[in-house]
Amino acid sequence: MTTFLTRDTYSPEPDLGTPPVPGPRTAHVVIDGVAVDVAPGTSVLRAAKEAGIEIPKACATDTLKAFGSCRLCVVEIDGAKGTPASCTTPCADGMVVSTQTEQVRQVRQGVMELYLSDHPADCPGCARGNCEMQALAREVGVAEVRYGLGGANHLSDRPDESNPYFTYDPKACIVCSRCVRACAEVQGTFALTVEGRGFDSRISASGAPSFLESECVSCGACVQACPTDALTEKSVIELGMPTRSVDTTCAYCGVGCSFRAEVQGSGDGTRVVRMVPSKTGGANEGHSCVKGRFAYGYASHQDRQLAPMVRDSIHDEWRTVTWDEAIERVAAGFTDIQARHGVGAIGGISSSRCTNEEVYVVQKMVRAAFRNNNVDTCARVCHSPTGYGLNQTFGTSAGTQDFASVEHCDVMLLIGANPTDAHPVFGSRMKRRLREGAQIIVADPRRIDLVRSPHVEAAHHLPLLPGSNVAFVNAMAHTIVTEGLHDEAFMRARCEGVDDYLEFIAREENSPEATAAATGIDPAELRAAARLYAAGPNSAIYYGLGVTEHSQGSTMVMGLANLAMLTGNVGREGVGVNPLRGQNNVQGSCDMGSFPHELPGYRHVGLDDVRAIYESLWGLTLDPEPGLRIPNMFDAAIGGSFKGLYVQGEDIAQSDPNLNHVREALTSMELVVVQDLFLNETAKYAHVFLPGTSFLEKNGTFTNAERRLNRVRPVLPSRTGKDEWQVVCDIATAMGYPMSYPDAGAIMDEIAATTPTFAGVSFERLDAEGSLQWPVNDKAPHGTPTMHIGEFVRGKGKLVPTVFVPTTETTSRRFPLILTTGRILTQYNVGAQTRRTANETWHPEDVLEIHPADAEVRGIRTGDRVELTSRVGTTTLHAVVSERMQPGVVYTTFHHPVTGANVVTTENSDWATNCPEYKVTAVQVGVANAGDEALAQASEAVASR
Amino acid sequence: MSAELPPEIRLGNDIARALHHLPADEGATALATHLKKFWEPRLRRALVERVRADDPRVDPLLARATATYLEGDVDRAEVAEPSGG
């Protein structure tokens, strides 16, 4: 695979015209006298490009199926009639092709003249260099247009400027359909079409008046595919074309898309012109979403805080100080707290948005300089049950597959995840496989897009009630086992605990009929879904926070692992158990030893031999006891034994549950240090603010949901004057434990030297190979796309009886509805980044989705401001009455601090990991300002139904 | 409500509820092992104090597990297993 790192001059990523065809290169072809071997079925256009021969093209591009409409890529083939399009003509052994004959030249020139007769002579894109038409004219030898420009044309068509990120200018459009096909084939939204016939053919976005009002999801695939100036990034129009590029990795969701950051200028004068997804990116293969491609402007937003600040009290004004003064304040403050309250009175929280290298040094600072294990990560509040559940059952805290595995999947079981919103690029990959014939079972309280959308229809939508996941997965397994659909040979050969598990799961209490009251699922529908999953033959489980953020999150993860094991769906392509991670580096932050009981590589701090590795290297004695988890830190702060906290890149005062409790904890501390891009909600309770760096300024690695380590390369110089890991090293040093590295690569070298899973990882290897999926070691020097082949990491897979224990968060007359929370496409997490971009256009506020029946009984209409109350808090927001909801369940997002959705979520948590139960909160909803009497009446009305 | 419980009881009772299906001895050992593997010492100390004070809000399985923990009767092999979470 060719990889591209940084380029001092700009050139677009090579385009070979049509997609590659897998298989041995057994077709021998001669093109213009040049011999080339390709896989049979490869297009003549691609074969020519591989042989170094350029054939003009307009409608062809290697990310889309050949279309054969532009007639510019015509060639002559010995023994064949006419001038076939090279893009749609497959190579056959012995084929002899001529690309530059007189007949071919005349055809191309005739076609090109027609295109130019309806293309602006003063096309700004052609002048800029991002419209290919004038270059194509030169390539085919057209200097003049015989027909002139006075005939019927579209040159007075008005541009559509509605989308905040790109313009559609129909004047430049040649109706090659690349945008339409990109929307269909790559993104899978089918928002674009060609409206009209013949000369009247124009691109239309869902037949809507504008792109903004259409079904377009602004993924940008159409813009990337467009060969003209018709679809162009507004940033390119404003700034002009880039002059160089840097390969890096997106900092939004856990898909971890690879991008070319295309820029102008250098040093402090560097400007990002656009982000273009890399075709060589292992996770995204040239695709992106509205966040990754367009929503990077927060890095240069005026709200960025670029200098350190301190204050004595959270009621004082901030005072800007030097780095030295800020570091000294932090070190002296923490040291003083430890002297007065003990070593365990301080701790740190690392961020899943930061690089592996940054996270590693935070846990090292805590363990070596703070001399305790009070380090945790924001993964605590999202996927900690994944770590626990998959480690218990499979022996490793990670998903089993790479994303490409879905291309071999026959049946997908999707539960507690909404990939088209939260992991859009993988969502597109799923939709492509579904269009090819795979089937999907969607288990979700809401009717998400993958239940039914263009060219997608779930075989089964199981609208389970929040809190009933374990009952559901047990019913699936019960059906499979009692109907004899399980793979007993696989279980006996590969798993332990088989007999106990089979006895447990076959109990009547686990049947679909017995669990129906808890799950709300029609038993017959559930049985049919179970049969489909068992039939496969390749069945894969994809899940998200709707699995983990429950009081039985860890149990449910183990239940999903059970389901895969009992059907033999582990250890090959197309199957497995695949957590869709929320943030870009959730996997990596967990891998790097951010949990308070584990050193990097998930090795317990109590193990003498593991501690010895670090004690020898770091030159000190480590605490063998686990430290405090995040919720423990809050409780200890309120209890008076925890007084100081360093928080890196997480807004705990917005993202964590029961915010009133969090705020009480933060105000109970003597020193809160926040390192972030912005003065976030947590910074309101901080005494020291240390400015952080955006992903465009970082040098390091992210690890995505498929265990893929991708390089993050500095596109811009640090705007704060320091890398974040340097700041952490400075704090440790000032506290008496010297820490320093020559560069971020040296941190990865230390990680590799001390963690067997990463033994073969280095920046040099990543630069050479593009990316690597851990484990990377002597056994797997090029990484491990699929895990547990032949044997589980722990030896035998462990089948765990997963008894359903209902949550204690139950509805009542006072709180008769269940609130569940989630994410939306255009916003990300607490919105710190996306709220500072034009993505606000689509989602300017969090809203409450409520079923029509629940709305009617409360007198709520779409647009009404409603009060949402739980037993721990109240917030207000606007309502959207939606049949996507099921009766009794309401839904909102937590992207905006003004709403503060987590004011109402409770301290309930997963029994094993303390991951908060964000997905189940008993609430009441009423029209805001209706008064207590009206709310009481609403409760009465619901109770009497 | 559980929110009114001190954290060591609330969190411990949550684990006990998840392990109640196991035979009593096995459940107590599993819970004691969990305390050893995941809980910070001050949280364990607070729990021990609650149990010694016969706090009626402590789940009986949690109380039994605390005694098991104090006796050091935990599953050492399980503590050594990687766990994530």
PDB file of C-alpha atoms in Angstrom, chain A residues 88-233:
ATOM      1  CA  THR A  88     -16.525  -0.002 -18.472  1.00  0.00           C
ATOM      2  CA  THR A  89     -14.400  -2.376 -20.553  1.00  0.00           C
ATOM      3  CA  PRO A  90     -12.796  -5.128 -18.477  1.00  0.00           C
ATOM      4  CA  CYS A  91      -9.341  -6.358 -19.361  1.00  0.00           C
ATOM      5  CA  ALA A  92      -9.047  -9.846 -20.797  1.00  0.00           C
ATOM      6  CA  ASP A  93      -5.873 -11.827 -21.261  1.00  0.00           C
ATOM      7  CA  GLY A  94      -4.156 -10.948 -24.539  1.00  0.00           C
ATOM      8  CA  MET A  95      -6.034  -7.682 -25.099  1.00  0.00           C
ATOM      9  CA  VAL A  96      -4.251  -5.049 -27.192  1.00  0.00           C
ATOM     10  CA  VAL A  97      -5.449  -1.476 -26.604  1.00  0.00           C
ATOM     11  CA  SER A  98      -4.730   1.798 -28.369  1.00  0.00           C
ATOM     12  CA  THR A  99      -5.557   5.004 -26.528  1.00  0.00           C
ATOM     13  CA  GLN A 100      -4.315   7.656 -28.930  1.00  0.00           C
ATOM     14  CA  THR A 101      -5.635   6.803 -32.426  1.00  0.00           C
ATOM     15  CA  GLU A 102      -7.065   9.404 -34.784  1.00  0.00           C
ATOM     16  CA  GLN A 103     -10.547   7.955 -34.405  1.00  0.00           C
ATOM     17  CA  VAL A 104     -10.302   8.145 -30.622  1.00  0.00           C
ATOM     18  CA  ARG A 105      -8.968  11.679 -30.845  1.00  0.00           C
ATOM     19  CA  GLN A 106     -11.901  12.819 -32.971  1.00  0.00           C
ATOM     20  CA  VAL A 107     -14.497  11.267 -30.670  1.00  0.00           C
ATOM     21  CA  ARG A 108     -12.958  12.851 -27.583  1.00  0.00           C
ATOM     22  CA  GLN A 109     -12.660  16.264 -29.216  1.00  0.00           C
ATOM     23  CA  GLY A 110     -16.276  16.184 -30.349  1.00  0.00           C
ATOM     24  CA  VAL A 111     -17.486  15.304 -26.890  1.00  0.00           C
ATOM     25  CA  MET A 112     -15.248  17.871 -25.255  1.00  0.00           C
ATOM     26  CA  GLU A 113     -16.551  20.628 -27.495  1.00  0.00           C
ATOM     27  CA  LEU A 114     -20.072  19.840 -26.421  1.00  0.00           C
ATOM     28  CA  TYR A 115     -19.089  20.013 -22.750  1.00  0.00           C
ATOM     29  CA  LEU A 116     -17.297  23.317 -23.240  1.00  0.00           C
ATOM     30  CA  SER A 117     -20.240  24.808 -25.121  1.00  0.00           C
ATOM     31  CA  ASP A 118     -22.123  24.757 -21.797  1.00  0.00           C
ATOM     32  CA  HIS A 119     -19.244  25.506 -19.422  1.00  0.00           C
ATOM     33  CA  PRO A 120     -18.236  28.988 -18.302  1.00  0.00           C
ATOM     34  CA  ALA A 121     -15.333  30.279 -20.343  1.00  0.00           C
ATOM     35  CA  ASP A 122     -14.193  32.142 -17.253  1.00  0.00           C
ATOM     36  CA  CYS A 123     -14.775  29.219 -14.874  1.00  0.00           C
ATOM     37  CA  PRO A 124     -13.143  30.244 -11.586  1.00  0.00           C
ATOM     38  CA  GLY A 125     -12.578  26.595 -10.719  1.00  0.00           C
ATOM     39  CA  CYS A 126     -10.601  26.043 -13.888  1.00  0.00           C
ATOM     40  CA  ALA A 127      -8.504  29.117 -13.072  1.00  0.00           C
ATOM     41  CA  ARG A 128      -8.085  27.907  -9.490  1.00  0.00           C
ATOM     42  CA  GLY A 129      -7.195  24.385 -10.482  1.00  0.00           C
ATOM     43  CA  ASN A 130      -9.989  22.344  -8.900  1.00  0.00           C
ATOM     44  CA  CYS A 131     -12.138  22.148 -12.058  1.00  0.00           C
ATOM     45  CA  GLU A 132     -10.785  19.665 -14.546  1.00  0.00           C
ATOM     46  CA  MET A 133     -12.584  20.892 -17.671  1.00  0.00           C
ATOM     47  CA  GLN A 134     -10.011  23.242 -19.162  1.00  0.00           C
ATOM     48  CA  ALA A 135      -7.228  20.813 -18.343  1.00  0.00           C
ATOM     49  CA  LEU A 136      -9.236  18.069 -20.051  1.00  0.00           C
ATOM     50  CA  ALA A 137      -9.738  20.311 -23.083  1.00  0.00           C
ATOM     51  CA  ARG A 138      -6.009  20.744 -23.349  1.00  0.00           C
ATOM     52  CA  GLU A 139      -5.451  17.031 -22.879  1.00  0.00           C
ATOM     53  CA  VAL A 140      -7.775  16.083 -25.750  1.00  0.00           C
ATOM     54  CA  GLY A 141      -6.564  18.934 -27.964  1.00  0.00           C
ATOM     55  CA  VAL A 142      -9.568  21.269 -28.001  1.00  0.00           C
ATOM     56  CA  ALA A 143      -8.644  24.935 -28.270  1.00  0.00           C
ATOM     57  CA  GLU A 144     -11.906  26.291 -29.674  1.00  0.00           C
ATOM     58  CA  VAL A 145     -15.564  25.347 -29.587  1.00  0.00           C
ATOM     59  CA  ARG A 146     -17.096  25.255 -33.051  1.00  0.00           C
ATOM     60  CA  TYR A 147     -20.578  25.757 -31.667  1.00  0.00           C
ATOM     61  CA  GLY A 148     -19.735  28.888 -29.707  1.00  0.00           C
ATOM     62  CA  LEU A 149     -21.358  29.719 -26.370  1.00  0.00           C
ATOM     63  CA  GLY A 150     -24.456  31.400 -27.733  1.00  0.00           C
ATOM     64  CA  GLY A 151     -26.713  28.367 -27.900  1.00  0.00           C
ATOM     65  CA  ALA A 152     -28.965  27.006 -25.219  1.00  0.00           C
ATOM     66  CA  ASN A 153     -26.965  26.652 -22.015  1.00  0.00           C
ATOM     67  CA  HIS A 154     -27.103  26.730 -18.221  1.00  0.00           C
ATOM     68  CA  LEU A 155     -24.668  29.569 -17.757  1.00  0.00           C
ATOM     69  CA  SER A 156     -27.196  31.786 -16.040  1.00  0.00           C
ATOM     70  CA  ASP A 157     -28.267  29.144 -13.493  1.00  0.00           C
ATOM     71  CA  ARG A 158     -28.022  30.417  -9.931  1.00  0.00           C
ATOM     72  CA  PRO A 159     -25.728  28.770  -7.395  1.00  0.00           C
ATOM     73  CA  ASP A 160     -27.073  27.106  -4.228  1.00  0.00           C
ATOM     74  CA  GLU A 161     -25.156  28.575  -1.315  1.00  0.00           C
ATOM     75  CA  SER A 162     -27.386  27.102   1.378  1.00  0.00           C
ATOM     76  CA  ASN A 163     -24.968  24.553   2.780  1.00  0.00           C
ATOM     77  CA  PRO A 164     -22.534  26.207   5.179  1.00  0.00           C
ATOM     78  CA  TYR A 165     -19.601  24.224   3.881  1.00  0.00           C
ATOM     79  CA  PHE A 166     -19.966  23.883   0.108  1.00  0.00           C
ATOM     80  CA  THR A 167     -21.535  25.537  -2.873  1.00  0.00           C
ATOM     81  CA  TYR A 168     -23.432  23.926  -5.720  1.00  0.00           C
ATOM     82  CA  ASP A 169     -23.003  25.996  -8.865  1.00  0.00           C
ATOM     83  CA  PRO A 170     -24.978  24.391 -11.702  1.00  0.00           C
ATOM     84  CA  LYS A 171     -23.209  26.545 -14.299  1.00  0.00           C
ATOM     85  CA  ALA A 172     -20.125  24.371 -13.970  1.00  0.00           C
ATOM     86  CA  CYS A 173     -21.972  21.068 -13.773  1.00  0.00           C
ATOM     87  CA  ILE A 174     -21.498  18.575 -16.642  1.00  0.00           C
ATOM     88  CA  VAL A 175     -24.035  16.075 -15.182  1.00  0.00           C
ATOM     89  CA  CYS A 176     -21.451  13.301 -15.004  1.00  0.00           C
ATOM     90  CA  SER A 177     -23.382  11.875 -12.037  1.00  0.00           C
ATOM     91  CA  ARG A 178     -20.288  11.387  -9.917  1.00  0.00           C
ATOM     92  CA  CYS A 179     -21.979  13.280  -7.079  1.00  0.00           C
ATOM     93  CA  VAL A 180     -25.167  11.252  -7.416  1.00  0.00           C
ATOM     94  CA  ARG A 181     -23.229   8.001  -7.408  1.00  0.00           C
ATOM     95  CA  ALA A 182     -21.033   9.083  -4.488  1.00  0.00           C
ATOM     96  CA  CYS A 183     -24.144   9.891  -2.464  1.00  0.00           C
ATOM     97  CA  ALA A 184     -25.541   6.458  -3.301  1.00  0.00           C
ATOM     98  CA  GLU A 185     -22.534   4.148  -3.444  1.00  0.00           C
ATOM     99  CA  VAL A 186     -20.196   5.710  -0.891  1.00  0.00           C
ATOM    100  CA  GLN A 187     -22.474   7.477   1.571  1.00  0.00           C
ATOM    101  CA  GLY A 188     -25.629   5.450   0.990  1.00  0.00           C
ATOM    102  CA  THR A 189     -28.001   8.354   1.575  1.00  0.00           C
ATOM    103  CA  PHE A 190     -29.406   8.615  -1.970  1.00  0.00           C
ATOM    104  CA  ALA A 191     -30.116  12.309  -1.443  1.00  0.00           C
ATOM    105  CA  LEU A 192     -28.976  13.347  -4.904  1.00  0.00           C
ATOM    106  CA  THR A 193     -30.488  12.548  -8.255  1.00  0.00           C
ATOM    107  CA  VAL A 194     -30.497  13.788 -11.834  1.00  0.00           C
ATOM    108  CA  GLU A 195     -33.760  15.556 -12.398  1.00  0.00           C
ATOM    109  CA  GLY A 196     -35.121  16.072 -15.910  1.00  0.00           C
ATOM    110  CA  ARG A 197     -34.163  14.621 -19.279  1.00  0.00           C
ATOM    111  CA  GLY A 198     -31.629  15.444 -21.936  1.00  0.00           C
ATOM    112  CA  PHE A 199     -30.581  19.078 -21.936  1.00  0.00           C
ATOM    113  CA  ASP A 200     -32.770  19.743 -18.899  1.00  0.00           C
ATOM    114  CA  SER A 201     -30.926  17.197 -16.783  1.00  0.00           C
ATOM    115  CA  ARG A 202     -29.778  18.849 -13.543  1.00  0.00           C
ATOM    116  CA  ILE A 203     -28.547  17.655 -10.198  1.00  0.00           C
ATOM    117  CA  SER A 204     -31.234  17.812  -7.531  1.00  0.00           C
ATOM    118  CA  ALA A 205     -30.958  17.327  -3.784  1.00  0.00           C
ATOM    119  CA  SER A 206     -34.009  15.252  -2.819  1.00  0.00           C
ATOM    120  CA  GLY A 207     -36.154  17.497  -5.007  1.00  0.00           C
ATOM    121  CA  ALA A 208     -35.853  20.051  -2.207  1.00  0.00           C
ATOM    122  CA  PRO A 209     -35.454  23.771  -2.819  1.00  0.00           C
ATOM    123  CA  SER A 210     -31.861  23.665  -1.596  1.00  0.00           C
ATOM    124  CA  PHE A 211     -29.154  21.355  -0.341  1.00  0.00           C
ATOM    125  CA  LEU A 212     -29.722  22.541   3.208  1.00  0.00           C
ATOM    126  CA  GLU A 213     -33.391  21.612   3.082  1.00  0.00           C
ATOM    127  CA  SER A 214     -32.752  18.230   1.500  1.00  0.00           C
ATOM    128  CA  GLU A 215     -31.883  14.824   2.917  1.00  0.00           C
ATOM    129  CA  CYS A 216     -28.197  15.593   2.296  1.00  0.00           C
ATOM    130  CA  VAL A 217     -26.072  14.751   5.347  1.00  0.00           C
ATOM    131  CA  SER A 218     -23.177  16.959   4.239  1.00  0.00           C
ATOM    132  CA  CYS A 219     -20.661  14.135   4.256  1.00  0.00           C
ATOM    133  CA  GLY A 220     -18.886  15.836   1.362  1.00  0.00           C
ATOM    134  CA  ALA A 221     -18.549  12.713  -0.780  1.00  0.00           C
ATOM    135  CA  CYS A 222     -20.211  14.573  -3.651  1.00  0.00           C
ATOM    136  CA  VAL A 223     -17.799  17.468  -3.322  1.00  0.00           C
ATOM    137  CA  GLN A 224     -14.854  15.113  -3.346  1.00  0.00           C
ATOM    138  CA  ALA A 225     -16.216  13.261  -6.376  1.00  0.00           C
ATOM    139  CA  CYS A 226     -17.079  16.328  -8.462  1.00  0.00           C
ATOM    140  CA  PRO A 227     -14.569  16.822 -11.312  1.00  0.00           C
ATOM    141  CA  THR A 228     -15.677  20.418 -11.928  1.00  0.00           C
ATOM    142  CA  ASP A 229     -16.322  23.561  -9.924  1.00  0.00           C
ATOM    143  CA  ALA A 230     -19.987  22.661  -9.505  1.00  0.00           C
ATOM    144  CA  LEU A 231     -19.548  21.295  -5.977  1.00  0.00           C
ATOM    145  CA  THR A 232     -16.739  23.097  -4.198  1.00  0.00           C
ATOM    146  CA  GLU A 233     -15.803  23.698  -0.608  1.00  0.00           C
TER     147      GLU A 233
END
